Amino acid sequence: MISKPKGTLDFLPADAFKRLHIEDKLRRIASLFNYKEIRTPAFEKTELFRRGIGEETDIVSKEMYSFNDNEFTLKPEMTAPVIRAYIENSLYNVSPVQKLYYISNMFRHERPQAGRYREFSQFGAEVIGSGDYAADVDLISLGTSFLSDFGLKNLKIKINNIGNLDERRTYIADLKKYLEDYKNHLSSESHKRLFTNPLRILDSKDGKDIEIVKNAPVIFDYLGPDNKSHFGNVLKGLESMGIQYEIDYKLVRGLDYYTSTTFEIASDDLGAQNAVLGGGRYDMLVQQLGGKATPAIGFACGLERLTLVLEANKYEFPEPGNPKIYLVSAGEEAKKKVIVIANELRMKGIFCETDLLNRSIKAQMKDANRLNAGYVCVIGDDELRSGAVKIKNMAGGDETEIALDNIVNFNFI
Ligand code: AMP
C-alpha cells in the first residue's frame, strides 16, 4: 500500500464538493469587484522566487521544492509568478491598473501540522499599477467581503505600514541596535535573524522574544509624511465601510518584498496557525523582477485554513444534488434500452442514474432510495413489449404512465 506524501491532502468527493462551493463564491465576489482570473504554470524558474521573495526568507532558504539541478521550483506563492506574467505579457498595455485574482495550489516544504501543509491552495488577489490608498482599500475590502459573505465572525484585521525602503533601512538599523543589547537572551532562531532578517524578530512567537520586543523602536515613528498620510487614508477608508481593524506595529509579514501597508486577517477559531489571510503592498517588486517601477498590493488566503474556520463556525455547506430519476432495468434487452434513455435524459440536462452491477430489481430500488432519487422507472420485458412505463414519484408514491420513448419529455418537478 502506497500512501500519499506527508503534508498533502486527498479531496474525497464530499471535500471536493465543499471546495468547489468555496471557489464558486470566491469567483463570484472577485468578479463583483472586477478582479479577473489569472493562471500561471505550476513551476517557474527558481531564480524568480530567489529574486522575488528574497534569499533570507523561510520560503527561499528552506521550503522550496526545486528540481532539475535547482533550475525549476514548484510555486511556493503566487505574487512573483503573477508579476512575472504581468511583465512578460505587457499587461500594463492592456489597462493602467490590473486587478487580478487566482485560485491555485502552492508547495512549501514545511513541517506539517494542523492548518499547515506541504501542498495547499490559496485564493489571492493583486492590484498592480496603483499606489493610491484607494487600491489598498479596494483590495482589503475584497478580503473582508468574501469572509463576511461566508458569515464569518470573530475575525480580526491587523494592519501596519512598514515604510518604504529608506524608512525601513533606518528603522532596521535602530531595531538591530536595540536588539543587540539583548542578543544573549533572544531565542536561537531570533539570534540568527538578528544578522539575516531582524524585522522578523518582531513577529516571533517565542515568549522571551515577545518580552524583549515590547520596548523596541516602533516603525510608525520612522515613516515619512507620504506613508503616514497613506496609512491614515487607508484606515479612514476602512472605517468608512465599517471594517474594524487593529493597528499592529509588529506586523511585518514573512516575505521580503513588502513595503508600506501590511495586513493580516486572523480568526480566534483557529489555533496557532490562526492567520487565514495575509498581504501587503510591494511597490518595488515589479522593478525588482525586471519591469518598470509599478506600485502594487495583494493578499493571499489559505483555502484549507478558510475551510477549517468555516467548519469551526458551523457554516452550512450546500448538499450535492440527488438524481432526478433512477432507471431500473430487468433483463438484458431492458438494460440496453436503459443505456440509451439515460443518455437522452442526460443530454437534456436531467440528472439520471442507472445500475452498473447487474443487480436485481429489489437491489436497484434500494440503490435508488440510498441515492434519494426523485423518481424511479422500472423497465423490463413487459415495458419493452407494451411500449409504456410507469414513473414513480418517490416522495408521494404516485405513478404516472407514459410512453417508453417519451420519458425524456416527462415533466420532472
Ligand atoms: P503567505 O503566502 O505565507 O503570506 O500565506 C498566506 C496564507 O496562505 C496564510 O495566511 C495561510 O492561510 C496560507 N498558508 C501559508 N502557508 C500555508 C501552509 N503551509 N499550509 C496551509 N496554508 C498555508
Short mmCIF file of C-alpha atoms and ligand atoms in Angstrom, two decimals:
data_model
loop_
_atom_site.label_atom_id
_atom_site.label_comp_id
_atom_site.label_asym_id
_atom_site.label_seq_id
_atom_site.Cartn_x
_atom_site.Cartn_y
_atom_site.Cartn_z
CA MET A 1 0.00 0.00 0.00
CA ILE A 2 1.49 3.34 -1.05
CA SER A 3 0.31 6.32 0.98
CA LYS A 4 0.20 9.98 -0.06
CA PRO A 5 3.24 12.15 0.68
CA LYS A 6 3.39 13.75 4.13
CA GLY A 7 1.67 17.13 4.34
CA THR A 8 -0.60 16.57 1.34
CA LEU A 9 -4.36 16.11 1.27
CA ASP A 10 -6.81 13.93 -0.64
CA PHE A 11 -10.02 15.68 -1.52
CA LEU A 12 -12.60 12.91 -1.47
CA PRO A 13 -15.90 13.77 -3.22
CA ALA A 14 -17.52 15.34 -0.13
CA ASP A 15 -14.44 17.55 0.47
CA ALA A 16 -14.08 18.40 -3.21
CA PHE A 17 -17.74 19.45 -3.26
CA LYS A 18 -17.13 21.85 -0.36
CA ARG A 19 -14.04 23.23 -2.07
CA LEU A 20 -15.97 23.79 -5.29
CA HIS A 21 -18.60 25.73 -3.35
CA ILE A 22 -15.92 27.91 -1.76
CA GLU A 23 -14.28 28.55 -5.14
CA ASP A 24 -17.63 29.43 -6.78
CA LYS A 25 -18.31 32.00 -4.08
CA LEU A 26 -14.79 33.46 -4.33
CA ARG A 27 -15.06 33.81 -8.10
CA ARG A 28 -18.46 35.46 -7.84
CA ILE A 29 -17.25 38.03 -5.31
CA ALA A 30 -13.98 38.68 -7.15
CA SER A 31 -15.96 39.46 -10.29
CA LEU A 32 -18.23 41.89 -8.39
CA PHE A 33 -15.04 43.82 -7.60
CA ASN A 34 -13.87 43.48 -11.24
CA TYR A 35 -10.88 41.27 -10.42
CA LYS A 36 -10.03 38.99 -13.38
CA GLU A 37 -8.62 35.50 -13.01
CA ILE A 38 -5.00 34.76 -13.91
CA ARG A 39 -3.42 31.28 -14.14
CA THR A 40 0.30 30.58 -14.32
CA PRO A 41 2.40 27.37 -14.56
CA ALA A 42 2.75 25.04 -11.55
CA PHE A 43 6.52 25.60 -11.66
CA GLU A 44 8.75 28.54 -12.51
CA LYS A 45 12.44 29.21 -12.83
CA THR A 46 13.91 29.09 -9.32
CA GLU A 47 15.56 32.45 -9.93
CA LEU A 48 12.11 34.12 -9.96
CA PHE A 49 11.49 33.18 -6.33
CA ARG A 50 15.05 33.89 -5.23
CA ARG A 51 14.85 37.38 -6.64
CA GLY A 52 11.18 37.98 -5.91
CA ILE A 53 10.73 36.61 -2.39
CA GLY A 54 14.25 37.08 -1.02
CA GLU A 55 17.12 34.69 -0.21
CA GLU A 56 16.77 35.10 3.56
CA THR A 57 13.07 34.30 3.79
CA ASP A 58 11.92 30.96 5.23
CA ILE A 59 10.39 30.04 1.89
CA VAL A 60 13.51 30.51 -0.22
CA SER A 61 16.07 29.40 2.35
CA LYS A 62 14.40 26.14 3.34
CA GLU A 63 10.96 25.44 1.93
CA MET A 64 11.24 25.24 -1.85
CA TYR A 65 10.66 22.11 -3.91
CA SER A 66 13.32 22.57 -6.56
CA PHE A 67 14.31 20.13 -9.29
CA ASN A 68 16.36 19.73 -12.49
CA ASP A 69 19.57 20.85 -10.77
CA ASN A 70 17.64 23.61 -8.99
CA GLU A 71 16.65 25.22 -12.27
CA PHE A 72 12.90 24.99 -11.58
CA THR A 73 10.76 25.23 -8.45
CA LEU A 74 7.13 24.30 -7.73
CA LYS A 75 5.49 27.61 -6.91
CA PRO A 76 5.51 28.34 -3.16
CA GLU A 77 3.45 31.54 -3.65
CA MET A 78 1.77 33.37 -6.49
CA THR A 79 2.76 37.02 -6.31
CA ALA A 80 6.13 36.58 -8.03
CA PRO A 81 4.61 34.43 -10.83
CA VAL A 82 1.75 36.93 -11.33
CA ILE A 83 4.22 39.79 -11.59
CA ARG A 84 6.40 37.74 -13.94
CA ALA A 85 3.35 37.15 -16.17
CA TYR A 86 2.37 40.85 -15.89
CA ILE A 87 5.77 41.94 -17.17
CA GLU A 88 6.24 39.16 -19.72
CA ASN A 89 2.82 39.78 -21.29
CA SER A 90 2.98 43.61 -21.02
CA LEU A 91 -0.33 43.68 -19.14
CA TYR A 92 0.30 47.37 -18.37
CA ASN A 93 -0.57 47.99 -22.04
CA VAL A 94 -3.98 46.40 -21.56
CA SER A 95 -5.02 48.78 -18.78
CA PRO A 96 -3.15 51.07 -16.37
CA VAL A 97 -4.45 49.18 -13.34
CA GLN A 98 -4.68 45.40 -13.39
CA LYS A 99 -6.94 43.78 -10.79
CA LEU A 100 -6.15 40.07 -10.84
CA TYR A 101 -7.11 37.06 -8.75
CA TYR A 102 -6.06 33.41 -8.65
CA ILE A 103 -7.03 30.14 -7.03
CA SER A 104 -4.09 27.78 -7.14
CA ASN A 105 -2.05 25.08 -5.39
CA MET A 106 1.20 26.07 -3.69
CA PHE A 107 4.08 23.90 -2.49
CA ARG A 108 6.26 24.53 0.55
CA HIS A 109 8.47 22.02 2.33
CA GLU A 110 7.26 22.92 5.83
CA ARG A 111 6.79 20.83 8.94
CA PRO A 112 3.19 19.65 8.54
CA GLN A 113 0.72 20.39 11.35
CA ALA A 114 -2.96 21.31 11.64
CA GLY A 115 -3.60 24.02 9.05
CA ARG A 116 -0.06 23.80 7.64
CA TYR A 117 0.58 21.55 4.68
CA ARG A 118 3.21 20.95 2.02
CA GLU A 119 0.69 21.32 -0.76
CA PHE A 120 -2.07 23.81 -0.08
CA SER A 121 -4.30 26.18 -2.03
CA GLN A 122 -4.57 29.92 -1.96
CA PHE A 123 -7.12 32.39 -3.18
CA GLY A 124 -5.27 35.62 -3.78
CA ALA A 125 -5.75 38.99 -5.40
CA GLU A 126 -3.37 41.65 -6.68
CA VAL A 127 -3.89 45.27 -7.75
CA ILE A 128 -0.99 46.23 -9.99
CA GLY A 129 -0.40 49.80 -11.19
CA SER A 130 -1.88 51.94 -8.41
CA GLY A 131 -0.10 53.34 -5.39
CA ASP A 132 -3.21 55.19 -4.28
CA TYR A 133 -4.71 54.37 -0.88
CA ALA A 134 -7.96 53.58 -2.75
CA ALA A 135 -6.25 50.47 -4.16
CA ASP A 136 -5.40 49.28 -0.61
CA VAL A 137 -8.99 49.88 0.46
CA ASP A 138 -10.40 48.12 -2.63
CA LEU A 139 -8.22 45.06 -2.03
CA ILE A 140 -8.74 44.84 1.73
CA SER A 141 -12.49 45.22 1.30
CA LEU A 142 -12.44 42.34 -1.22
CA GLY A 143 -10.75 40.26 1.51
CA THR A 144 -13.24 41.21 4.21
CA SER A 145 -16.24 40.95 1.86
CA PHE A 146 -15.76 37.35 0.93
CA LEU A 147 -15.07 36.37 4.53
CA SER A 148 -18.22 38.10 5.71
CA ASP A 149 -20.16 36.65 2.78
CA PHE A 150 -19.34 33.29 4.37
CA GLY A 151 -20.93 34.65 7.54
CA LEU A 152 -17.62 34.61 9.42
CA LYS A 153 -17.40 36.34 12.75
CA ASN A 154 -14.57 36.50 15.29
CA LEU A 155 -12.26 37.87 12.60
CA LYS A 156 -9.51 40.29 13.46
CA ILE A 157 -7.89 42.55 10.87
CA LYS A 158 -4.42 43.60 11.88
CA ILE A 159 -2.81 46.34 9.84
CA ASN A 160 0.52 48.15 9.75
CA ASN A 161 2.69 50.26 7.48
CA ILE A 162 6.30 49.14 7.26
CA GLY A 163 7.52 52.13 5.26
CA ASN A 164 9.44 52.44 2.03
CA LEU A 165 12.94 51.02 1.62
CA ASP A 166 14.72 54.09 3.05
CA GLU A 167 12.40 54.42 6.02
CA ARG A 168 12.75 50.74 6.72
CA ARG A 169 16.52 50.77 6.40
CA THR A 170 16.80 53.43 9.12
CA TYR A 171 14.30 51.58 11.25
CA ILE A 172 16.07 48.23 10.86
CA ALA A 173 19.40 49.82 11.87
CA ASP A 174 17.84 51.18 15.08
CA LEU A 175 15.97 47.94 15.74
CA LYS A 176 19.19 45.99 15.37
CA LYS A 177 20.99 48.36 17.72
CA TYR A 178 18.24 47.89 20.30
CA LEU A 179 18.14 44.09 19.92
CA GLU A 180 21.91 43.69 20.11
CA ASP A 181 21.75 44.61 23.80
CA TYR A 182 19.54 41.56 24.32
CA LYS A 183 21.21 39.21 21.88
CA ASN A 184 22.11 36.61 24.52
CA HIS A 185 18.51 36.48 25.70
CA LEU A 186 16.87 36.08 22.29
CA SER A 187 15.65 32.65 21.12
CA SER A 188 18.20 30.88 18.94
CA GLU A 189 16.05 31.46 15.84
CA SER A 190 15.82 35.20 16.56
CA HIS A 191 19.51 35.33 17.36
CA LYS A 192 20.19 34.08 13.86
CA ARG A 193 17.70 36.53 12.40
CA LEU A 194 19.46 39.43 14.08
CA PHE A 195 22.03 39.06 11.32
CA THR A 196 19.83 37.89 8.46
CA ASN A 197 16.33 39.36 8.82
CA PRO A 198 15.92 41.35 12.08
CA LEU A 199 12.41 42.56 11.18
CA ARG A 200 11.11 39.02 11.53
CA ILE A 201 12.10 39.03 15.23
CA LEU A 202 9.12 41.35 15.72
CA ASP A 203 6.66 38.57 14.91
CA SER A 204 8.48 35.83 16.83
CA LYS A 205 6.11 33.62 18.84
CA ASP A 206 8.78 32.92 21.49
CA GLY A 207 7.83 34.24 24.94
CA LYS A 208 11.28 35.74 25.70
CA ASP A 209 11.44 37.43 22.30
CA ILE A 210 7.97 38.89 22.80
CA GLU A 211 9.09 40.48 26.11
CA ILE A 212 12.25 41.92 24.55
CA VAL A 213 10.42 43.28 21.52
CA LYS A 214 7.82 45.09 23.69
CA ASN A 215 10.10 48.11 24.14
CA ALA A 216 11.71 48.02 20.70
CA PRO A 217 11.54 51.10 18.46
CA VAL A 218 8.22 51.42 16.61
CA ILE A 219 8.16 51.54 12.80
CA PHE A 220 5.46 54.24 12.70
CA ASP A 221 7.92 56.76 14.14
CA TYR A 222 10.16 56.23 11.12
CA LEU A 223 7.52 56.83 8.44
CA GLY A 224 7.79 59.97 6.34
CA PRO A 225 4.78 62.21 5.63
CA ASP A 226 3.73 60.25 2.48
CA ASN A 227 3.45 56.90 4.19
CA LYS A 228 1.91 58.43 7.32
CA SER A 229 -0.82 60.03 5.22
CA HIS A 230 -1.23 56.88 3.09
CA PHE A 231 -1.66 54.82 6.27
CA GLY A 232 -4.15 57.34 7.70
CA ASN A 233 -6.19 57.34 4.48
CA VAL A 234 -6.32 53.54 4.32
CA LEU A 235 -7.55 53.42 7.93
CA LYS A 236 -10.19 56.10 7.25
CA GLY A 237 -11.31 54.18 4.15
CA LEU A 238 -11.76 51.01 6.20
CA GLU A 239 -13.62 52.92 8.93
CA SER A 240 -15.96 54.49 6.37
CA MET A 241 -17.00 50.97 5.30
CA GLY A 242 -17.43 49.81 8.88
CA ILE A 243 -14.43 47.46 8.66
CA GLN A 244 -12.92 47.02 12.11
CA TYR A 245 -9.17 46.83 12.40
CA GLU A 246 -6.40 46.84 14.95
CA ILE A 247 -3.06 48.57 14.27
CA ASP A 248 -0.19 46.19 14.93
CA TYR A 249 3.22 47.83 14.58
CA LYS A 250 4.84 44.41 14.80
CA LEU A 251 3.11 43.03 11.73
CA VAL A 252 5.96 42.73 9.23
CA ARG A 253 4.97 39.55 7.32
CA GLY A 254 7.40 36.89 6.19
CA LEU A 255 8.30 37.95 2.68
CA ASP A 256 10.96 40.47 1.74
CA TYR A 257 9.02 42.24 -0.96
CA TYR A 258 6.53 44.05 1.26
CA THR A 259 6.60 47.85 1.56
CA SER A 260 4.13 50.30 3.15
CA THR A 261 0.79 48.64 4.02
CA THR A 262 0.82 45.14 5.52
CA PHE A 263 -2.25 43.40 6.88
CA GLU A 264 -3.50 40.08 8.12
CA ILE A 265 -6.89 38.66 8.94
CA ALA A 266 -6.91 36.12 11.73
CA SER A 267 -9.63 34.10 13.35
CA ASP A 268 -9.98 33.28 17.02
CA ASP A 269 -11.46 29.99 15.88
CA LEU A 270 -8.08 28.65 14.72
CA GLY A 271 -5.23 27.52 16.95
CA ALA A 272 -1.59 28.53 16.44
CA GLN A 273 -1.96 28.84 12.67
CA ASN A 274 -4.69 31.45 13.02
CA ALA A 275 -3.87 33.73 10.08
CA VAL A 276 -6.33 32.97 7.33
CA LEU A 277 -5.36 35.82 5.00
CA GLY A 278 -2.29 37.98 4.69
CA GLY A 279 -0.95 40.57 2.33
CA GLY A 280 0.52 43.97 1.74
CA ARG A 281 1.99 46.45 -0.71
CA TYR A 282 5.01 45.53 -2.76
CA ASP A 283 5.87 48.70 -4.64
CA MET A 284 9.40 47.54 -5.55
CA LEU A 285 8.70 44.04 -6.84
CA VAL A 286 7.81 44.79 -10.47
CA GLN A 287 11.06 46.71 -10.87
CA GLN A 288 12.99 44.05 -8.98
CA LEU A 289 11.75 41.46 -11.46
CA GLY A 290 12.78 43.49 -14.48
CA GLY A 291 9.70 45.66 -15.16
CA LYS A 292 9.14 49.40 -14.90
CA ALA A 293 8.65 50.81 -11.39
CA THR A 294 5.00 49.95 -10.67
CA PRO A 295 3.23 50.08 -7.31
CA ALA A 296 1.14 47.06 -6.36
CA ILE A 297 -0.68 45.42 -3.46
CA GLY A 298 -2.03 41.92 -2.89
CA PHE A 299 -3.18 39.30 -0.42
CA ALA A 300 -3.36 35.52 -0.24
CA CYS A 301 -5.86 33.44 1.69
CA GLY A 302 -5.24 29.79 2.50
CA LEU A 303 -8.25 27.74 1.45
CA GLU A 304 -7.58 24.83 3.83
CA ARG A 305 -7.47 27.25 6.74
CA LEU A 306 -10.55 29.04 5.45
CA THR A 307 -12.33 25.67 5.38
CA LEU A 308 -11.26 25.00 9.00
CA VAL A 309 -12.63 28.39 10.05
CA LEU A 310 -15.89 27.75 8.20
CA GLU A 311 -16.26 24.37 9.88
CA ALA A 312 -15.48 25.87 13.31
CA ASN A 313 -18.22 28.43 12.61
CA LYS A 314 -20.68 25.66 11.66
CA TYR A 315 -21.01 27.07 8.16
CA GLU A 316 -23.74 25.22 6.28
CA PHE A 317 -22.25 23.90 3.08
CA PRO A 318 -24.80 23.03 0.38
CA GLU A 319 -25.54 19.34 -0.18
CA PRO A 320 -24.71 17.69 -3.51
CA GLY A 321 -27.87 17.18 -5.62
CA ASN A 322 -29.73 13.85 -5.95
CA PRO A 323 -30.64 12.04 -9.18
CA LYS A 324 -33.92 13.27 -10.65
CA ILE A 325 -34.65 9.77 -11.89
CA TYR A 326 -33.25 6.28 -11.42
CA LEU A 327 -33.89 3.90 -14.32
CA VAL A 328 -34.23 0.33 -13.04
CA SER A 329 -33.66 -2.37 -15.66
CA ALA A 330 -34.84 -6.00 -15.61
CA GLY A 331 -33.20 -8.19 -18.19
CA GLU A 332 -30.60 -7.82 -20.88
CA GLU A 333 -32.80 -6.11 -23.50
CA ALA A 334 -34.11 -3.57 -20.98
CA LYS A 335 -30.57 -2.84 -19.85
CA LYS A 336 -29.64 -1.90 -23.42
CA LYS A 337 -32.67 0.38 -23.70
CA VAL A 338 -31.91 1.98 -20.32
CA ILE A 339 -28.43 2.92 -21.54
CA VAL A 340 -29.99 4.82 -24.45
CA ILE A 341 -32.73 6.56 -22.42
CA ALA A 342 -30.28 7.52 -19.65
CA ASN A 343 -28.06 9.13 -22.26
CA GLU A 344 -31.00 11.07 -23.75
CA LEU A 345 -32.06 12.30 -20.31
CA ARG A 346 -28.54 13.45 -19.50
CA MET A 347 -28.25 15.21 -22.85
CA LYS A 348 -31.39 17.12 -21.87
CA GLY A 349 -29.70 18.14 -18.62
CA ILE A 350 -31.65 15.75 -16.40
CA PHE A 351 -29.65 14.09 -13.59
CA CYS A 352 -30.19 10.36 -14.14
CA GLU A 353 -28.62 7.25 -12.61
CA THR A 354 -28.73 3.56 -13.56
CA ASP A 355 -27.37 0.28 -12.22
CA LEU A 356 -23.87 -0.79 -13.26
CA LEU A 357 -23.72 -4.08 -11.33
CA ASN A 358 -26.43 -6.20 -12.96
CA ARG A 359 -28.34 -6.10 -9.69
CA SER A 360 -31.82 -7.46 -9.00
CA ILE A 361 -34.80 -5.08 -9.26
CA LYS A 362 -35.00 -5.04 -5.46
CA ALA A 363 -31.31 -4.13 -5.11
CA GLN A 364 -31.67 -1.41 -7.75
CA MET A 365 -34.69 0.04 -5.88
CA LYS A 366 -32.59 0.06 -2.72
CA ASP A 367 -29.84 1.90 -4.59
CA ALA A 368 -32.36 4.47 -5.86
CA ASN A 369 -33.53 5.02 -2.27
CA ARG A 370 -29.97 5.33 -1.00
CA LEU A 371 -29.29 7.99 -3.61
CA ASN A 372 -32.56 9.71 -2.74
CA ALA A 373 -33.69 9.72 -6.39
CA GLY A 374 -36.75 11.87 -7.13
CA TYR A 375 -38.38 9.34 -9.45
CA VAL A 376 -37.92 5.70 -10.31
CA CYS A 377 -38.89 3.96 -13.54
CA VAL A 378 -38.71 0.16 -13.91
CA ILE A 379 -38.09 -1.10 -17.45
CA GLY A 380 -38.39 -4.83 -18.17
CA ASP A 381 -39.61 -7.16 -20.93
CA ASP A 382 -43.28 -6.16 -20.35
CA GLU A 383 -42.49 -2.47 -20.76
CA LEU A 384 -40.44 -3.14 -23.88
CA ARG A 385 -43.35 -5.11 -25.36
CA SER A 386 -46.12 -2.63 -24.46
CA GLY A 387 -44.01 0.49 -25.05
CA ALA A 388 -45.40 2.06 -21.86
CA VAL A 389 -43.73 2.64 -18.47
CA LYS A 390 -44.70 3.96 -15.06
CA ILE A 391 -42.72 6.78 -13.49
CA LYS A 392 -43.00 6.68 -9.71
CA ASN A 393 -42.63 9.81 -7.62
CA MET A 394 -40.58 8.63 -4.64
CA ALA A 395 -41.85 11.38 -2.36
CA GLY A 396 -45.61 10.88 -2.76
CA GLY A 397 -45.60 7.37 -4.20
CA ASP A 398 -47.95 8.28 -7.09
CA GLU A 399 -47.26 6.80 -10.52
CA THR A 400 -47.70 8.28 -13.99
CA GLU A 401 -47.92 6.14 -17.10
CA ILE A 402 -46.02 7.41 -20.12
CA ALA A 403 -44.76 6.03 -23.45
CA LEU A 404 -41.31 4.44 -23.15
CA ASP A 405 -39.92 6.70 -25.86
CA ASN A 406 -41.36 9.77 -24.18
CA ILE A 407 -39.58 9.51 -20.77
CA VAL A 408 -37.27 12.34 -21.78
CA ASN A 409 -40.28 14.67 -22.09
CA PHE A 410 -41.72 13.79 -18.66
CA ASN A 411 -42.40 16.83 -16.50
CA PHE A 412 -39.95 16.21 -13.63
CA ILE A 413 -40.62 18.52 -10.69
P1 AMP B 1 1.79 33.65 2.89
O1 AMP B 1 1.83 33.34 1.40
O2 AMP B 1 2.85 32.92 3.66
O3 AMP B 1 1.67 35.10 3.17
O4 AMP B 1 0.43 32.99 3.41
C1 AMP B 1 -0.83 33.45 3.05
C2 AMP B 1 -1.89 32.50 3.57
O5 AMP B 1 -1.71 31.22 2.97
C3 AMP B 1 -1.78 32.21 5.06
O6 AMP B 1 -2.47 33.15 5.79
C4 AMP B 1 -2.40 30.84 5.18
O7 AMP B 1 -3.80 30.92 5.21
C5 AMP B 1 -1.99 30.19 3.89
N1 AMP B 1 -0.80 29.32 4.06
C6 AMP B 1 0.51 29.66 4.02
N2 AMP B 1 1.31 28.60 4.21
C7 AMP B 1 0.49 27.54 4.33
C8 AMP B 1 0.69 26.12 4.54
N3 AMP B 1 1.90 25.59 4.61
N4 AMP B 1 -0.39 25.32 4.65
C9 AMP B 1 -1.64 25.83 4.56
N5 AMP B 1 -1.90 27.15 4.37
C10 AMP B 1 -0.86 28.00 4.25
#
